[in-house]
Amino acid sequence: MAPRPPARSPLVRVVLVLASALTAWHLFASFLWIAPPSPLREVVPGEALRGYMLPMFGQSWSVFAPEPVNGSHRLLVRAVVLDGGRERTTEWVDATAAETSMIQDTLFPPRAGIQAGEVAGGLKGRFEKLSTDQQKVAGLDDIAPGWPERLAAQMRSLGEEEAVAAYLEQDRRATAYATQVALAVWGEGVQGVQYEVSRQNVVPFASRNDPDASPPARTTLQTGWRAPLVLPGQSQQAFRDVFLPAYERTGR
Amino acid sequence: MSGVVSVVRAVGLMLVELVRSGVAAAVRGIVAGARWGESWLLEGKKALYGIAVTRILLGTSAIGLLLTNFSTRLYAFGSGSLWNGEAEEPGSAFPQIWIFRAFHAVMADDLAYTALYLVLLALAVALALGWRFRLLHPVFFVLWVGFIEANDMLGDQGDNMFRIAALLLYFTDPVARWSLDARRRARRTRAESTERAQISSLLHNLALVALAAQVCFVYVSGALYKAGGDPWSAGYAVYNPLMTNRFGTWPALSELVTAWGPMVAIATWGSILVQLAFPFLLLTRPTRIVGLCAIGSFHLAIAVLMGLPWFSLAMIAVDSIFIRDRTWEAMTRGLRARFAAARAQSGSGRGRLTLRETARIRTE
């Protein structure tokens, strides 16, 4: 016979059962949530799994899968500025290059260095979900106050409510970012901004050691000119203090 | 005729007896298993050194991330970043829950933001040192989650891993070893009641189980997700991200390490195999050493080549629970002995310790 188990108080027994049951549920729920979606998820009724996992245990591990990221986004910004009483269109400024300079060749890259790329990637993804006619609307120039409302109304009249809402959010963010870049580089005389978003895939693996190989062609999209957009609370100085030195470092 | 009947009866009786003893053995097995599980959970906290290392490394990862982003904090998270629309509508669910709202609430105020940032940094130091853990960790956790989730666009999966690990950490006893709290406890003479000690062990061990399962699920599902992709099965997937702006933080190094094809294939297939095999490699000591070294190199490569040092450190922090207390103790003894030997060598003019002296220090 095995030796008799040591005595446990009722309190310990109750906590043992409850805590073990909770852990068992947590393990099962985490397993279902982390594993690729499968019919096994059907054993948990309704929204119980989502309700338990979100937001505290929210996670997704399909990182770099099934295909890892294989390209970089670029965000260029230019502006119409008042220069001695006359309007002048500036050269393009590469905001991604400026920010990328913060994260390259360092062991400890700050998150600040991925913003332009994220803005560009977000906008491009949403733009591609629009219809061809809606994409044309995104390309119209409007540098008068109230442009966001006009842009929204024109796009909505062409249908696809969800895609439009998702795009407008990105357009607003990209314009607000481009405005900060323009104000940092050219100062207060900015009358309008335009940005160009593109993506370029990496040199294919097979040609990586060929010194003459060039990366595949860029896919580029340009939206129309927009009036500058500064969101509430935005500090132009806090933006400029970091962006400008990075931009000057990249020498463009 | 009767002979046949008696044989059939005998076989029938034997079958009944087999089933009966089989059931009895199964019941005994289940009872013994439950008893074993009960005492495993209630008697003694497991992996006390491992979880202490988890605490130290999670704290270090938080300190590292905060210092890395300090000079660009206002640009990326504060008043310079409000173009991102987070102030109008948070991208993550957390800033909408009041206890996680502190950083979100002061985004536009440079002074308050910086003050809160420094408070969070101090709490991360306290976590690494194991100072007042029971009291301060909830404060650290709430502020940390609020900080990292206030800019959804810049987040990554490492933030989720960190949050889940930091939450589970609270139910364990990560300050029993290698902490300032442990020193204070050692001075205290009051003994814990049996009941309290058992419940404390129970929560500690269950949280350890949850943490272990969490990492195993993450690695295995990461492998399953990857296995379906052409670049992975063709053995060159790690090349692609290393050539991008974001994940190729050392362009020259990326070119160097991907120049030789076989190395790329080993790294690509190796990462899938190690992730998939990880839980099984843990089962025996020799395979565990192989598994932990392999996953450690995998994280080290991600840290250096892909510019994700703090994410990698958080993952290594959690993997530390798989190294047994006995091993941590042996490692500490070995380090102490070497340090003492080195000190004796540099301090006294007499020169090196003899081998016997080193061995004596090591066994002490």
Coordinates of C-alpha atoms in Angstrom, one line a residue:
Chain A
M1 CA 0.0 0.0 0.0
A2 CA 1.1 3.5 -0.7
P3 CA 1.6 5.7 2.3
R4 CA -1.4 7.7 3.4
P5 CA -1.4 11.2 1.9
P6 CA -0.9 14.0 4.4
A7 CA -3.9 15.7 5.7
R8 CA -5.2 18.8 3.8
S9 CA -7.5 21.4 5.2
P10 CA -10.9 21.9 3.5
L11 CA -9.8 25.3 2.5
V12 CA -6.7 23.9 0.7
R13 CA -8.8 21.3 -1.0
V14 CA -11.4 23.9 -2.3
V15 CA -8.7 26.2 -3.6
L16 CA -6.9 23.2 -5.1
V17 CA -9.9 22.2 -7.1
L18 CA -10.9 25.7 -8.2
A19 CA -7.4 26.9 -9.1
S20 CA -6.7 23.7 -11.0
A21 CA -9.9 23.9 -12.9
L22 CA -9.3 27.5 -13.8
T23 CA -5.7 26.6 -15.0
A24 CA -7.0 23.7 -17.0
W25 CA -9.5 26.1 -18.7
H26 CA -6.8 28.7 -19.3
L27 CA -4.5 26.1 -20.9
F28 CA -7.3 24.8 -23.1
A29 CA -8.4 28.3 -24.1
S30 CA -4.8 29.4 -24.8
F31 CA -4.2 26.3 -26.8
L32 CA -7.2 26.9 -29.0
W33 CA -6.4 30.6 -29.4
I34 CA -2.7 30.3 -30.2
A35 CA -3.0 27.2 -32.5
P36 CA -4.1 27.8 -36.1
P37 CA -7.9 28.0 -36.2
S38 CA -9.4 24.5 -36.3
P39 CA -12.8 22.8 -35.9
L40 CA -11.7 22.0 -32.3
R41 CA -12.7 25.6 -31.5
E42 CA -16.3 24.6 -31.9
V43 CA -16.3 22.8 -28.6
V44 CA -16.3 26.2 -26.8
P45 CA -19.8 27.6 -27.2
G46 CA -20.5 31.1 -28.7
E47 CA -18.1 33.9 -27.9
A48 CA -16.7 32.4 -24.7
L49 CA -13.2 31.9 -26.1
R50 CA -12.9 35.4 -27.5
G51 CA -14.5 36.8 -24.4
Y52 CA -11.9 35.1 -22.2
M53 CA -8.8 35.7 -24.3
L54 CA -9.4 39.4 -25.3
P55 CA -7.9 41.8 -24.5
M56 CA -5.6 40.4 -21.8
F57 CA -4.4 37.2 -23.5
G58 CA -4.7 38.6 -27.1
Q59 CA -1.9 37.3 -29.3
S60 CA -1.2 36.0 -32.8
W61 CA 1.8 33.9 -33.7
S62 CA 1.4 33.7 -37.5
V63 CA 4.4 36.0 -37.6
F64 CA 6.4 35.7 -40.8
A65 CA 4.0 33.0 -41.9
P66 CA 3.0 31.4 -44.2
E67 CA 5.3 33.9 -46.1
P68 CA 7.6 36.3 -44.3
V69 CA 7.6 39.9 -45.2
N70 CA 9.6 40.5 -48.4
G71 CA 9.5 44.2 -49.2
S72 CA 9.8 47.7 -47.7
H73 CA 7.4 50.6 -47.9
R74 CA 8.5 54.1 -48.7
L75 CA 6.7 57.4 -47.9
L76 CA 7.7 60.5 -49.7
V77 CA 6.3 63.9 -48.8
R78 CA 6.3 67.2 -50.7
A79 CA 4.5 70.5 -50.0
V80 CA 3.4 73.7 -51.6
V81 CA 5.0 76.5 -49.5
L82 CA 4.7 80.3 -49.5
D83 CA 8.1 81.6 -50.4
G84 CA 8.4 85.4 -50.5
G85 CA 4.7 85.7 -51.2
R86 CA 4.8 83.1 -54.0
E87 CA 3.7 79.5 -53.9
R88 CA 6.4 77.0 -54.7
T89 CA 6.2 73.2 -54.9
T90 CA 9.1 71.6 -53.0
E91 CA 11.2 68.5 -53.8
W92 CA 10.1 65.1 -52.4
V93 CA 11.4 64.3 -49.0
D94 CA 12.0 60.6 -48.1
A95 CA 10.5 60.3 -44.6
T96 CA 11.1 56.5 -44.5
A97 CA 14.8 57.0 -45.2
A98 CA 15.0 59.6 -42.4
E99 CA 13.4 57.2 -39.9
T100 CA 15.2 54.1 -41.1
S101 CA 18.5 55.9 -40.3
M102 CA 17.4 55.6 -36.6
I103 CA 17.1 51.8 -36.6
Q104 CA 20.0 50.7 -38.9
D105 CA 23.4 49.6 -37.7
T106 CA 22.4 49.7 -34.1
L107 CA 21.9 47.0 -31.5
F108 CA 19.0 48.9 -29.9
P109 CA 16.7 50.4 -32.5
P110 CA 13.9 52.7 -31.1
R111 CA 10.4 52.1 -32.3
A112 CA 10.3 55.7 -33.6
G113 CA 12.2 54.4 -36.7
I114 CA 9.3 52.3 -38.1
Q115 CA 6.5 54.9 -38.1
A116 CA 6.8 56.2 -41.7
G117 CA 6.9 52.6 -43.0
E118 CA 3.9 51.6 -40.9
V119 CA 1.9 54.7 -42.2
A120 CA 2.8 53.8 -45.8
G121 CA 2.0 50.1 -45.4
G122 CA -1.3 50.8 -43.7
L123 CA -2.4 53.3 -46.3
K124 CA -1.4 51.1 -49.2
G125 CA -3.2 48.1 -47.9
R126 CA -6.5 50.1 -47.5
F127 CA -6.1 51.9 -50.8
E128 CA -5.9 48.6 -52.6
K129 CA -9.3 47.6 -51.1
L130 CA -11.0 50.6 -52.8
S131 CA -12.7 50.4 -56.2
T132 CA -11.0 51.9 -59.1
D133 CA -13.4 54.9 -59.0
Q134 CA -12.8 55.4 -55.3
Q135 CA -9.0 55.3 -55.9
K136 CA -9.5 58.1 -58.5
V137 CA -11.3 60.1 -55.9
A138 CA -8.4 59.6 -53.5
G139 CA -6.2 61.1 -56.2
L140 CA -8.1 64.4 -56.5
D141 CA -6.5 67.6 -55.2
D142 CA -8.3 69.6 -52.5
I143 CA -6.4 72.1 -50.4
A144 CA -9.3 74.0 -49.1
P145 CA -10.5 73.7 -45.5
G146 CA -13.1 70.9 -45.1
W147 CA -11.4 68.5 -47.5
P148 CA -11.8 65.5 -45.2
E149 CA -15.6 65.8 -45.2
R150 CA -15.7 66.3 -49.0
L151 CA -13.4 63.4 -49.6
A152 CA -15.5 61.1 -47.3
A153 CA -18.8 62.2 -49.0
Q154 CA -17.5 61.6 -52.5
M155 CA -16.0 58.2 -51.6
R156 CA -19.1 57.0 -49.8
S157 CA -21.4 57.9 -52.7
L158 CA -19.5 55.2 -54.6
G159 CA -20.4 52.5 -52.0
E160 CA -18.3 50.0 -50.0
E161 CA -18.9 51.6 -46.7
E162 CA -16.5 49.5 -44.7
A163 CA -13.6 49.8 -47.1
V164 CA -14.1 53.5 -47.3
A165 CA -14.1 54.0 -43.5
A166 CA -10.9 52.0 -43.2
Y167 CA -9.2 53.9 -46.0
L168 CA -10.3 57.3 -44.7
E169 CA -8.7 56.5 -41.3
Q170 CA -5.4 55.8 -43.0
D171 CA -5.6 58.8 -45.3
R172 CA -6.2 61.0 -42.3
R173 CA -3.2 59.6 -40.4
A174 CA -1.0 59.8 -43.5
T175 CA -1.9 63.4 -44.1
A176 CA -1.4 64.3 -40.5
Y177 CA 2.0 62.6 -40.6
A178 CA 3.0 64.3 -43.9
T179 CA 1.9 67.6 -42.5
Q180 CA 4.3 67.2 -39.5
V181 CA 7.1 66.2 -41.9
A182 CA 6.4 69.3 -44.1
L183 CA 6.2 71.7 -41.1
A184 CA 9.5 70.2 -39.8
V185 CA 11.3 70.6 -43.0
W186 CA 9.9 73.8 -44.5
G187 CA 8.4 75.6 -41.6
E188 CA 5.2 77.5 -41.2
G189 CA 4.5 78.5 -44.8
V190 CA 3.1 75.1 -45.8
Q191 CA -0.1 75.5 -47.8
G192 CA -0.7 72.0 -49.0
V193 CA 0.9 68.5 -48.7
Q194 CA 1.1 65.5 -50.9
Y195 CA 2.5 62.1 -50.2
E196 CA 3.5 59.2 -52.3
V197 CA 3.5 55.6 -51.0
S198 CA 5.3 52.8 -52.6
R199 CA 6.5 49.3 -51.9
Q200 CA 9.5 47.6 -53.3
N201 CA 10.2 43.9 -52.9
V202 CA 13.6 42.5 -52.1
V203 CA 16.1 41.2 -54.6
P204 CA 14.9 37.5 -55.2
F205 CA 16.9 35.0 -53.2
A206 CA 18.3 33.3 -56.3
S207 CA 19.9 36.6 -57.5
R208 CA 21.2 37.8 -54.1
N209 CA 24.9 37.4 -54.9
D210 CA 24.6 38.9 -58.4
P211 CA 26.1 42.4 -58.1
D212 CA 24.1 43.6 -61.1
A213 CA 20.7 42.3 -59.8
S214 CA 18.3 45.1 -59.1
P215 CA 15.2 44.8 -56.8
P216 CA 11.8 44.3 -58.5
A217 CA 10.0 47.5 -59.7
R218 CA 8.2 49.7 -57.1
T219 CA 4.5 49.7 -56.9
T220 CA 3.5 53.3 -56.3
L221 CA 0.4 55.2 -55.5
Q222 CA -0.1 58.9 -55.2
T223 CA -3.0 60.6 -53.6
G224 CA -4.1 64.2 -54.3
W225 CA -2.9 67.4 -52.7
R226 CA -4.4 68.0 -49.3
A227 CA -4.6 71.0 -47.0
P228 CA -2.3 70.6 -44.0
L229 CA -3.9 68.6 -41.1
V230 CA -2.8 69.1 -37.5
L231 CA -4.6 66.9 -35.0
P232 CA -5.5 68.3 -31.5
G233 CA -2.6 68.2 -29.0
Q234 CA 0.1 67.7 -31.6
S235 CA 3.4 69.3 -30.7
Q236 CA 5.3 70.3 -33.8
Q237 CA 8.4 70.9 -31.8
A238 CA 8.5 67.4 -30.4
F239 CA 8.1 66.0 -33.9
R240 CA 10.7 68.3 -35.4
D241 CA 13.3 67.8 -32.7
V242 CA 13.6 64.1 -33.7
F243 CA 12.7 64.1 -37.4
L244 CA 14.8 67.0 -38.6
P245 CA 18.2 65.7 -37.4
A246 CA 17.3 62.3 -38.8
Y247 CA 16.4 63.8 -42.1
E248 CA 19.5 65.9 -42.2
R249 CA 21.6 62.8 -41.5
T250 CA 20.2 61.0 -44.5
G251 CA 21.3 64.0 -46.6
R252 CA 18.2 64.4 -48.7
Chain B
M1 CA -19.4 -31.9 -24.2
S2 CA -19.1 -30.9 -20.6
G3 CA -15.4 -30.5 -21.2
V4 CA -16.1 -27.8 -23.8
V5 CA -18.5 -26.1 -21.5
S6 CA -16.1 -25.9 -18.7
V7 CA -13.4 -24.5 -21.0
V8 CA -15.8 -21.8 -22.2
R9 CA -16.7 -21.0 -18.6
A10 CA -13.1 -20.9 -17.5
V11 CA -12.3 -18.5 -20.4
G12 CA -15.4 -16.4 -19.5
L13 CA -14.3 -16.2 -15.9
M14 CA -10.8 -15.3 -16.9
L15 CA -12.0 -12.4 -19.1
V16 CA -14.2 -11.1 -16.3
E17 CA -11.3 -11.2 -13.9
L18 CA -9.0 -9.5 -16.4
V19 CA -11.5 -6.7 -16.9
R20 CA -12.1 -6.4 -13.2
S21 CA -8.4 -6.2 -12.4
G22 CA -7.8 -3.9 -15.4
V23 CA -10.4 -1.5 -14.1
A24 CA -9.0 -1.7 -10.6
A25 CA -5.5 -1.0 -11.8
A26 CA -6.8 2.0 -13.8
V27 CA -8.6 3.4 -10.8
R28 CA -5.5 2.8 -8.6
G29 CA -3.4 4.5 -11.3
I30 CA -5.7 7.5 -11.5
V31 CA -5.8 7.8 -7.7
A32 CA -2.0 7.6 -7.5
G33 CA -1.7 10.1 -10.3
A34 CA -4.0 12.5 -8.6
R35 CA -2.2 12.1 -5.3
W36 CA 1.1 12.7 -7.1
G37 CA -0.3 15.8 -8.8
E38 CA -1.7 17.0 -5.5
S39 CA 1.6 16.8 -3.7
W40 CA 3.5 18.2 -6.7
L41 CA 1.3 21.2 -6.6
L42 CA 1.0 21.7 -2.8
E43 CA 4.4 20.7 -1.5
G44 CA 7.1 23.0 -2.4
K45 CA 7.5 25.6 -5.1
K46 CA 9.2 24.4 -8.3
A47 CA 11.8 26.2 -10.4
L48 CA 12.4 29.0 -7.9
Y49 CA 15.7 30.0 -9.6
G50 CA 14.3 29.7 -13.1
I51 CA 11.4 32.0 -12.3
A52 CA 13.7 34.4 -10.5
V53 CA 15.7 34.6 -13.7
T54 CA 12.5 35.2 -15.6
R55 CA 11.7 38.2 -13.3
I56 CA 15.2 39.6 -13.6
L57 CA 15.2 39.3 -17.4
L58 CA 11.7 40.6 -17.9
G59 CA 12.7 43.6 -15.7
T60 CA 15.9 44.1 -17.8
S61 CA 13.9 43.8 -21.0
A62 CA 11.5 46.6 -19.8
I63 CA 14.5 48.8 -18.7
G64 CA 16.2 48.2 -22.0
L65 CA 13.1 49.1 -24.0
L66 CA 12.4 52.2 -22.0
L67 CA 16.0 53.4 -22.3
T68 CA 16.2 52.6 -26.0
N69 CA 13.1 54.7 -26.6
F70 CA 13.9 57.5 -24.1
S71 CA 15.3 60.1 -26.4
T72 CA 12.5 59.6 -29.0
R73 CA 9.7 59.1 -26.4
L74 CA 7.8 62.3 -27.3
Y75 CA 8.2 61.7 -31.0
A76 CA 6.9 58.1 -31.0
F77 CA 4.6 58.0 -28.0
G78 CA 4.0 61.5 -26.7
S79 CA 3.0 65.0 -27.9
G80 CA 5.0 64.6 -31.2
S81 CA 3.0 61.5 -32.1
L82 CA -0.6 62.7 -31.9
W83 CA -0.9 62.8 -35.7
N84 CA -1.4 59.0 -35.3
G85 CA -5.0 59.6 -34.1
E86 CA -4.6 57.6 -30.9
A87 CA -5.9 60.5 -28.9
E88 CA -9.1 60.6 -30.9
E89 CA -9.6 56.8 -30.9
P90 CA -7.2 54.3 -29.3
G91 CA -6.1 51.5 -31.6
S92 CA -5.9 49.0 -28.8
A93 CA -8.6 47.9 -26.3
F94 CA -6.4 48.7 -23.3
P95 CA -6.5 52.5 -23.2
Q96 CA -10.3 52.2 -23.1
I97 CA -10.1 50.4 -19.8
W98 CA -9.6 52.9 -17.0
I99 CA -6.8 51.4 -15.1
F100 CA -4.6 51.2 -18.2
R101 CA -5.3 54.8 -19.2
A102 CA -2.5 56.7 -17.4
F103 CA -0.1 57.1 -20.3
H104 CA -2.8 57.6 -22.8
A105 CA -4.2 60.4 -20.7
V106 CA -0.9 62.4 -20.5
M107 CA 0.3 61.9 -24.1
A108 CA 0.0 65.6 -24.9
D109 CA 1.7 66.8 -21.7
D110 CA 5.5 66.5 -22.1
L111 CA 6.3 67.0 -18.5
A112 CA 3.7 64.6 -17.1
Y113 CA 4.6 62.0 -19.8
T114 CA 8.3 62.1 -19.0
A115 CA 7.6 61.9 -15.3
L116 CA 5.4 58.9 -15.8
Y117 CA 8.0 57.3 -18.1
L118 CA 10.6 57.7 -15.3
V119 CA 8.3 56.2 -12.7
L120 CA 7.8 53.2 -15.0
L121 CA 11.5 52.9 -15.5
A122 CA 12.0 52.9 -11.7
L123 CA 9.4 50.2 -11.3
A124 CA 11.1 48.1 -14.0
V125 CA 14.4 48.4 -12.0
A126 CA 12.5 47.4 -8.8
L127 CA 11.2 44.3 -10.7
A128 CA 14.7 43.3 -11.9
L129 CA 16.0 43.7 -8.4
G130 CA 13.0 42.0 -6.8
W131 CA 12.3 44.9 -4.5
R132 CA 8.8 45.0 -2.9
F133 CA 7.5 42.7 -5.6
R134 CA 4.0 41.9 -4.1
L135 CA 3.2 45.6 -3.8
L136 CA 4.9 47.1 -6.8
H137 CA 4.4 44.5 -9.6
P138 CA 0.7 45.3 -10.1
V139 CA 1.5 49.0 -10.4
F140 CA 4.3 48.2 -12.9
F141 CA 2.0 45.9 -14.8
V142 CA -0.8 48.3 -15.2
L143 CA 1.5 51.2 -16.2
W144 CA 3.5 49.0 -18.5
V145 CA 0.5 47.7 -20.4
G146 CA -0.9 51.2 -20.6
F147 CA 2.4 52.5 -21.9
I148 CA 3.0 49.9 -24.6
E149 CA -0.6 49.8 -25.8
A150 CA -1.0 53.6 -26.1
N151 CA 0.6 53.4 -29.6
D152 CA -0.9 50.4 -31.2
M153 CA 0.9 51.0 -34.5
L154 CA 4.3 50.5 -33.0
G155 CA 3.5 47.3 -31.1
D156 CA 4.5 43.7 -31.9
Q157 CA 3.8 40.2 -30.6
G158 CA 6.6 40.6 -28.1
D159 CA 4.4 43.0 -26.2
N160 CA 1.7 40.3 -25.9
M161 CA 4.2 37.7 -24.7
F162 CA 5.6 40.2 -22.2
R163 CA 2.1 41.1 -20.9
I164 CA 1.0 37.5 -20.4
A165 CA 4.3 36.5 -18.8
A166 CA 4.2 39.5 -16.5
L167 CA 0.7 38.7 -15.4
L168 CA 1.4 35.0 -14.7
L169 CA 4.6 36.1 -12.9
Y170 CA 2.5 37.7 -10.2
F171 CA 1.0 34.3 -9.1
T172 CA 4.5 32.8 -8.8
D173 CA 7.1 33.5 -6.2
P174 CA 9.8 35.1 -8.3
V175 CA 11.6 36.8 -5.4
A176 CA 12.4 33.7 -3.4
R177 CA 15.9 33.7 -4.9
W178 CA 18.3 36.4 -6.1
S179 CA 16.2 39.3 -4.9
L180 CA 16.2 42.1 -2.3
D181 CA 12.9 40.8 -1.0
A182 CA 14.6 37.4 -0.3
R183 CA 17.2 39.1 1.9
R184 CA 14.5 40.8 3.9
R185 CA 12.5 37.6 4.2
A186 CA 15.7 35.9 5.5
R187 CA 15.8 38.4 8.4
R188 CA 12.1 37.8 9.2
T189 CA 11.6 35.0 11.7
R190 CA 7.8 34.5 11.5
A191 CA 6.9 31.2 10.0
E192 CA 4.1 30.7 7.5
S193 CA 1.2 28.5 8.4
T194 CA 1.0 25.1 6.5
E195 CA -2.3 26.1 4.9
R196 CA -0.9 29.4 3.6
A197 CA 2.3 27.7 2.4
Q198 CA 0.3 25.1 0.5
I199 CA -1.9 27.6 -1.2
S200 CA 1.1 29.7 -2.1
S201 CA 2.8 26.7 -3.6
L202 CA -0.3 25.8 -5.5
L203 CA -0.6 29.1 -7.2
H204 CA 3.1 29.3 -7.9
N205 CA 3.2 25.9 -9.5
L206 CA 0.0 26.3 -11.5
A207 CA 1.2 29.7 -12.9
L208 CA 4.5 27.9 -13.8
V209 CA 2.5 25.3 -15.7
A210 CA 0.5 28.0 -17.5
L211 CA 3.7 29.9 -18.4
A212 CA 5.4 26.7 -19.7
A213 CA 2.3 25.8 -21.7
Q214 CA 2.1 29.3 -23.1
V215 CA 5.6 29.2 -24.6
C216 CA 5.2 25.7 -25.9
F217 CA 2.0 26.6 -27.7
V218 CA 3.6 29.7 -29.1
Y219 CA 6.6 27.8 -30.5
V220 CA 4.6 24.9 -31.9
S221 CA 1.9 27.0 -33.5
G222 CA 4.6 29.3 -34.9
A223 CA 6.1 26.3 -36.7
L224 CA 2.7 25.0 -37.9
Y225 CA 1.8 28.4 -39.4
K226 CA 5.2 28.6 -41.1
A227 CA 5.2 25.0 -42.5
G228 CA 2.5 25.9 -45.1
G229 CA 4.6 28.7 -46.7
D230 CA 6.6 28.2 -49.9
P231 CA 9.6 30.3 -48.8
W232 CA 9.8 28.2 -45.6
S233 CA 9.6 24.8 -47.3
A234 CA 12.0 26.0 -50.1
G235 CA 14.5 26.8 -47.3
Y236 CA 15.2 30.5 -47.9
A237 CA 12.4 32.3 -45.8
V238 CA 14.8 34.0 -43.4
Y239 CA 16.5 35.8 -46.3
N240 CA 13.4 38.0 -47.2
P241 CA 12.8 39.9 -43.9
L242 CA 16.6 40.4 -43.5
M243 CA 16.6 42.4 -46.8
T244 CA 13.8 44.8 -45.7
N245 CA 14.3 48.2 -44.0
R246 CA 12.4 47.1 -40.9
F247 CA 13.9 43.7 -40.1
G248 CA 17.3 44.1 -41.7
T249 CA 18.8 46.5 -39.2
W250 CA 22.3 45.6 -40.2
P251 CA 22.2 45.6 -44.0
A252 CA 25.9 44.6 -44.4
L253 CA 25.6 41.8 -41.9
S254 CA 22.3 40.6 -43.4
E255 CA 24.1 40.3 -46.8
L256 CA 27.0 38.5 -45.2
V257 CA 25.0 35.9 -43.3
T258 CA 22.7 35.1 -46.3
A259 CA 25.4 34.9 -48.9
W260 CA 26.0 31.2 -48.5
G261 CA 22.8 29.3 -49.4
P262 CA 23.2 26.2 -47.2
M263 CA 23.5 28.5 -44.1
V264 CA 20.2 30.2 -45.1
A265 CA 18.5 26.7 -45.5
I266 CA 19.8 25.6 -42.1
A267 CA 18.5 28.7 -40.4
T268 CA 15.2 28.5 -42.2
W269 CA 14.5 24.8 -41.6
G270 CA 16.2 24.9 -38.2
S271 CA 13.8 27.5 -36.9
I272 CA 10.8 25.5 -37.9
L273 CA 12.2 22.2 -36.5
V274 CA 13.3 23.8 -33.2
Q275 CA 10.0 25.5 -32.7
L276 CA 8.0 22.3 -33.5
A277 CA 10.3 20.0 -31.4
F278 CA 10.7 22.4 -28.4
P279 CA 8.2 20.7 -26.0
F280 CA 9.4 17.3 -26.8
L281 CA 13.1 18.2 -26.4
L282 CA 12.3 19.4 -22.9
L283 CA 11.4 15.8 -21.8
T284 CA 14.9 14.5 -21.2
R285 CA 18.0 16.2 -19.9
P286 CA 20.3 15.8 -22.9
T287 CA 17.6 16.8 -25.4
R288 CA 16.6 19.7 -23.1
I289 CA 20.1 21.1 -23.3
V290 CA 20.0 20.8 -27.1
G291 CA 16.6 22.4 -27.2
L292 CA 17.4 25.3 -24.9
C293 CA 20.7 26.1 -26.7
A294 CA 19.0 25.9 -30.1
I295 CA 16.1 28.2 -29.1
G296 CA 18.5 30.5 -27.3
S297 CA 20.6 30.9 -30.5
F298 CA 17.3 31.5 -32.4
H299 CA 16.5 34.4 -30.1
L300 CA 20.0 35.7 -30.2
A301 CA 19.9 35.8 -34.0
I302 CA 16.5 37.6 -33.9
A303 CA 17.8 40.1 -31.3
V304 CA 20.9 41.1 -33.3
L305 CA 20.0 40.6 -37.0
M306 CA 16.4 41.7 -36.9
G307 CA 16.7 44.6 -34.4
L308 CA 14.4 43.0 -31.8
P309 CA 16.6 42.7 -28.7
W310 CA 14.0 43.3 -26.0
F311 CA 11.5 41.0 -27.5
S312 CA 14.1 38.3 -27.7
L313 CA 15.2 38.9 -24.1
A314 CA 11.6 38.5 -22.9
M315 CA 11.4 35.2 -24.7
I316 CA 14.7 34.0 -23.2
A317 CA 13.3 35.2 -19.8
V318 CA 10.4 32.8 -20.0
D319 CA 12.6 29.9 -21.4
S320 CA 14.6 30.2 -18.2
I321 CA 12.0 28.3 -16.2
F322 CA 13.0 25.1 -18.0
I323 CA 16.5 25.1 -16.4
R324 CA 16.3 23.2 -13.2
D325 CA 17.1 24.7 -9.8
R326 CA 19.9 22.1 -9.5
T327 CA 21.5 23.4 -12.7
W328 CA 21.2 27.1 -11.6
E329 CA 22.8 26.2 -8.3
A330 CA 25.7 24.3 -10.0
M331 CA 26.2 27.2 -12.4
T332 CA 26.4 29.7 -9.5
R333 CA 28.8 27.5 -7.6
G334 CA 31.0 27.2 -10.7
L335 CA 31.0 30.9 -11.2
R336 CA 31.8 31.6 -7.5
A337 CA 34.7 29.2 -7.6
R338 CA 36.1 30.7 -10.8
F339 CA 35.7 34.2 -9.4
A340 CA 37.4 33.2 -6.1
A341 CA 40.2 31.6 -8.0
A342 CA 40.6 34.6 -10.2
R343 CA 40.6 36.9 -7.2
A344 CA 43.2 34.8 -5.4
Q345 CA 45.3 34.9 -8.5
S346 CA 45.2 38.6 -9.0
G347 CA 45.2 39.5 -5.2
S348 CA 47.9 37.5 -3.6
G349 CA 51.4 37.4 -5.0
R350 CA 51.4 33.7 -4.4
G351 CA 49.8 33.0 -7.9
R352 CA 47.2 30.5 -9.0
L353 CA 45.1 28.3 -6.7
T354 CA 45.9 24.7 -7.1
L355 CA 43.4 22.5 -8.8
R356 CA 42.5 20.9 -5.4
E357 CA 41.8 24.3 -3.9
T358 CA 39.5 25.2 -6.8
A359 CA 37.6 21.9 -6.4
R360 CA 37.2 22.5 -2.7
I361 CA 35.6 25.9 -3.3
R362 CA 33.4 24.5 -5.9
T363 CA 32.0 21.7 -3.6
E364 CA 31.5 24.1 -0.7

